[in-house]
Amino acid sequence: MTSATKRRYPEALSASWLAARLGVEPARIEAMRRAGELIAVREPGSTEWRYPAWQLVDGRPRHGVARVVAAARAAGLDETALYERLTAPLGLRGGSRLADLLVAGRVDEVVAALRA
């Protein structure tokens, strides 16, 4: 991972790391991304998908990730736009993010915000 990628996606894991963590083949990770079971993002011009660590709990996709991806796709958001919406500070003073709400189990609020 380049230093620019670390700065842009500091919480993101490579597909190979995630595959090893989940005990599956890297092709399964790609299939899960395409099916909307995982959130992924990549640098412009790169072919490597990166997977935010906050979408995982106990080495598995967090409850609600698939709903969040489905809501984003329905709203016309691509992977980069979804990542940016999830990681942007909420409110004028920063603080929590939609990703933090997802981690807290507040999936309905995340989905509503993506649909708005």
PDB file of C-alpha atoms in Angstrom:
ATOM      1  CA  MET A   1       0.000   0.000   0.000  1.00  0.00           C
ATOM      2  CA  THR A   2       1.375   3.393  -0.919  1.00  0.00           C
ATOM      3  CA  SER A   3       1.598   6.189   1.617  1.00  0.00           C
ATOM      4  CA  ALA A   4      -1.033   8.124  -0.379  1.00  0.00           C
ATOM      5  CA  THR A   5      -3.407   5.170  -0.068  1.00  0.00           C
ATOM      6  CA  LYS A   6      -2.747   5.004   3.682  1.00  0.00           C
ATOM      7  CA  ARG A   7      -3.652   8.679   3.997  1.00  0.00           C
ATOM      8  CA  ARG A   8      -6.760   8.440   1.822  1.00  0.00           C
ATOM      9  CA  TYR A   9      -8.038   5.106   3.167  1.00  0.00           C
ATOM     10  CA  PRO A  10      -6.349   4.718   6.564  1.00  0.00           C
ATOM     11  CA  GLU A  11      -8.770   2.060   7.828  1.00  0.00           C
ATOM     12  CA  ALA A  12      -8.759  -0.087   4.684  1.00  0.00           C
ATOM     13  CA  LEU A  13      -7.431  -3.616   4.349  1.00  0.00           C
ATOM     14  CA  SER A  14      -6.237  -5.400   1.241  1.00  0.00           C
ATOM     15  CA  ALA A  15      -8.348  -8.185  -0.238  1.00  0.00           C
ATOM     16  CA  SER A  16      -5.572 -10.712   0.429  1.00  0.00           C
ATOM     17  CA  TRP A  17      -5.393  -9.712   4.113  1.00  0.00           C
ATOM     18  CA  LEU A  18      -9.167  -9.858   4.443  1.00  0.00           C
ATOM     19  CA  ALA A  19      -9.333 -13.232   2.679  1.00  0.00           C
ATOM     20  CA  ALA A  20      -6.751 -14.637   5.080  1.00  0.00           C
ATOM     21  CA  ARG A  21      -8.637 -13.178   8.065  1.00  0.00           C
ATOM     22  CA  LEU A  22     -11.945 -14.655   6.910  1.00  0.00           C
ATOM     23  CA  GLY A  23     -10.370 -17.944   5.838  1.00  0.00           C
ATOM     24  CA  VAL A  24     -11.659 -17.724   2.268  1.00  0.00           C
ATOM     25  CA  GLU A  25     -10.139 -17.359  -1.176  1.00  0.00           C
ATOM     26  CA  PRO A  26      -9.535 -13.813  -2.479  1.00  0.00           C
ATOM     27  CA  ALA A  27     -12.025 -14.551  -5.271  1.00  0.00           C
ATOM     28  CA  ARG A  28     -14.718 -15.001  -2.599  1.00  0.00           C
ATOM     29  CA  ILE A  29     -13.929 -11.518  -1.237  1.00  0.00           C
ATOM     30  CA  GLU A  30     -14.394 -10.105  -4.742  1.00  0.00           C
ATOM     31  CA  ALA A  31     -17.682 -11.985  -5.107  1.00  0.00           C
ATOM     32  CA  MET A  32     -18.868 -10.595  -1.769  1.00  0.00           C
ATOM     33  CA  ARG A  33     -17.977  -7.059  -2.896  1.00  0.00           C
ATOM     34  CA  ARG A  34     -19.843  -7.465  -6.191  1.00  0.00           C
ATOM     35  CA  ALA A  35     -22.854  -8.939  -4.353  1.00  0.00           C
ATOM     36  CA  GLY A  36     -22.985  -5.938  -2.012  1.00  0.00           C
ATOM     37  CA  GLU A  37     -21.949  -7.857   1.094  1.00  0.00           C
ATOM     38  CA  LEU A  38     -18.795  -5.765   1.617  1.00  0.00           C
ATOM     39  CA  ILE A  39     -17.871  -2.109   1.192  1.00  0.00           C
ATOM     40  CA  ALA A  40     -14.747  -1.539  -0.884  1.00  0.00           C
ATOM     41  CA  VAL A  41     -12.934   1.397  -2.409  1.00  0.00           C
ATOM     42  CA  ARG A  42      -9.900   1.870  -4.613  1.00  0.00           C
ATOM     43  CA  GLU A  43      -7.540   4.604  -5.676  1.00  0.00           C
ATOM     44  CA  PRO A  44      -8.235   6.108  -9.101  1.00  0.00           C
ATOM     45  CA  GLY A  45      -6.373   4.064 -11.683  1.00  0.00           C
ATOM     46  CA  SER A  46      -5.758   1.174  -9.290  1.00  0.00           C
ATOM     47  CA  THR A  47      -7.110  -2.339  -9.685  1.00  0.00           C
ATOM     48  CA  GLU A  48      -6.762  -3.165  -5.973  1.00  0.00           C
ATOM     49  CA  TRP A  49      -9.895  -2.949  -3.853  1.00  0.00           C
ATOM     50  CA  ARG A  50      -9.464  -1.913  -0.215  1.00  0.00           C
ATOM     51  CA  TYR A  51     -11.933  -2.922   2.510  1.00  0.00           C
ATOM     52  CA  PRO A  52     -12.589  -0.624   5.497  1.00  0.00           C
ATOM     53  CA  ALA A  53     -11.893  -2.479   8.740  1.00  0.00           C
ATOM     54  CA  TRP A  54     -14.830  -0.839  10.552  1.00  0.00           C
ATOM     55  CA  GLN A  55     -17.290  -2.887   8.481  1.00  0.00           C
ATOM     56  CA  LEU A  56     -16.055  -6.043  10.188  1.00  0.00           C
ATOM     57  CA  VAL A  57     -16.761  -7.467  13.615  1.00  0.00           C
ATOM     58  CA  ASP A  58     -15.164 -10.677  14.859  1.00  0.00           C
ATOM     59  CA  GLY A  59     -13.677 -11.152  11.384  1.00  0.00           C
ATOM     60  CA  ARG A  60     -17.047 -11.104   9.609  1.00  0.00           C
ATOM     61  CA  PRO A  61     -19.070  -8.407   7.837  1.00  0.00           C
ATOM     62  CA  ARG A  62     -20.963  -6.322  10.373  1.00  0.00           C
ATOM     63  CA  HIS A  63     -24.767  -6.623  10.509  1.00  0.00           C
ATOM     64  CA  GLY A  64     -26.281  -4.038   8.173  1.00  0.00           C
ATOM     65  CA  VAL A  65     -23.406  -3.677   5.702  1.00  0.00           C
ATOM     66  CA  ALA A  66     -25.427  -5.267   2.888  1.00  0.00           C
ATOM     67  CA  ARG A  67     -28.355  -2.891   3.607  1.00  0.00           C
ATOM     68  CA  VAL A  68     -26.014   0.093   3.512  1.00  0.00           C
ATOM     69  CA  VAL A  69     -24.505  -0.997   0.188  1.00  0.00           C
ATOM     70  CA  ALA A  70     -27.978  -1.635  -1.266  1.00  0.00           C
ATOM     71  CA  ALA A  71     -29.175   1.826  -0.157  1.00  0.00           C
ATOM     72  CA  ALA A  72     -26.089   3.447  -1.666  1.00  0.00           C
ATOM     73  CA  ARG A  73     -26.553   1.635  -4.968  1.00  0.00           C
ATOM     74  CA  ALA A  74     -30.235   2.612  -5.050  1.00  0.00           C
ATOM     75  CA  ALA A  75     -29.210   6.240  -4.462  1.00  0.00           C
ATOM     76  CA  GLY A  76     -26.770   6.042  -7.379  1.00  0.00           C
ATOM     77  CA  LEU A  77     -23.625   6.213  -5.235  1.00  0.00           C
ATOM     78  CA  ASP A  78     -20.528   4.438  -6.489  1.00  0.00           C
ATOM     79  CA  GLU A  79     -17.985   2.861  -4.135  1.00  0.00           C
ATOM     80  CA  THR A  80     -15.923   6.028  -3.718  1.00  0.00           C
ATOM     81  CA  ALA A  81     -18.965   8.202  -3.034  1.00  0.00           C
ATOM     82  CA  LEU A  82     -20.260   5.660  -0.501  1.00  0.00           C
ATOM     83  CA  TYR A  83     -16.916   5.579   1.327  1.00  0.00           C
ATOM     84  CA  GLU A  84     -16.751   9.373   1.365  1.00  0.00           C
ATOM     85  CA  ARG A  85     -20.300   9.666   2.731  1.00  0.00           C
ATOM     86  CA  LEU A  86     -19.640   7.057   5.400  1.00  0.00           C
ATOM     87  CA  THR A  87     -16.384   8.629   6.571  1.00  0.00           C
ATOM     88  CA  ALA A  88     -17.280  12.333   6.362  1.00  0.00           C
ATOM     89  CA  PRO A  89     -17.793  14.040   9.744  1.00  0.00           C
ATOM     90  CA  LEU A  90     -21.418  14.606  10.690  1.00  0.00           C
ATOM     91  CA  GLY A  91     -22.387  18.104  11.727  1.00  0.00           C
ATOM     92  CA  LEU A  92     -20.388  21.296  11.731  1.00  0.00           C
ATOM     93  CA  ARG A  93     -17.997  20.288  14.494  1.00  0.00           C
ATOM     94  CA  GLY A  94     -17.016  16.944  13.062  1.00  0.00           C
ATOM     95  CA  GLY A  95     -17.188  14.133  15.512  1.00  0.00           C
ATOM     96  CA  SER A  96     -19.038  11.003  14.550  1.00  0.00           C
ATOM     97  CA  ARG A  97     -19.454   9.672  11.042  1.00  0.00           C
ATOM     98  CA  LEU A  98     -22.018   7.439   9.370  1.00  0.00           C
ATOM     99  CA  ALA A  99     -19.435   4.657   9.662  1.00  0.00           C
ATOM    100  CA  ASP A 100     -19.492   5.175  13.432  1.00  0.00           C
ATOM    101  CA  LEU A 101     -23.283   4.870  13.429  1.00  0.00           C
ATOM    102  CA  LEU A 102     -22.967   1.619  11.469  1.00  0.00           C
ATOM    103  CA  VAL A 103     -20.491   0.293  14.053  1.00  0.00           C
ATOM    104  CA  ALA A 104     -22.932   1.297  16.810  1.00  0.00           C
ATOM    105  CA  GLY A 105     -25.664  -0.753  15.125  1.00  0.00           C
ATOM    106  CA  ARG A 106     -27.685   2.283  14.005  1.00  0.00           C
ATOM    107  CA  VAL A 107     -28.145   0.871  10.517  1.00  0.00           C
ATOM    108  CA  ASP A 108     -31.578   2.447   9.924  1.00  0.00           C
ATOM    109  CA  GLU A 109     -30.081   5.920  10.447  1.00  0.00           C
ATOM    110  CA  VAL A 110     -27.228   5.215   8.041  1.00  0.00           C
ATOM    111  CA  VAL A 111     -29.615   3.912   5.379  1.00  0.00           C
ATOM    112  CA  ALA A 112     -31.912   6.943   5.832  1.00  0.00           C
ATOM    113  CA  ALA A 113     -28.956   9.326   5.476  1.00  0.00           C
ATOM    114  CA  LEU A 114     -27.821   7.638   2.271  1.00  0.00           C
ATOM    115  CA  ARG A 115     -31.315   7.826   0.807  1.00  0.00           C
ATOM    116  CA  ALA A 116     -31.636  11.549   1.659  1.00  0.00           C
TER     117      ALA A 116
END
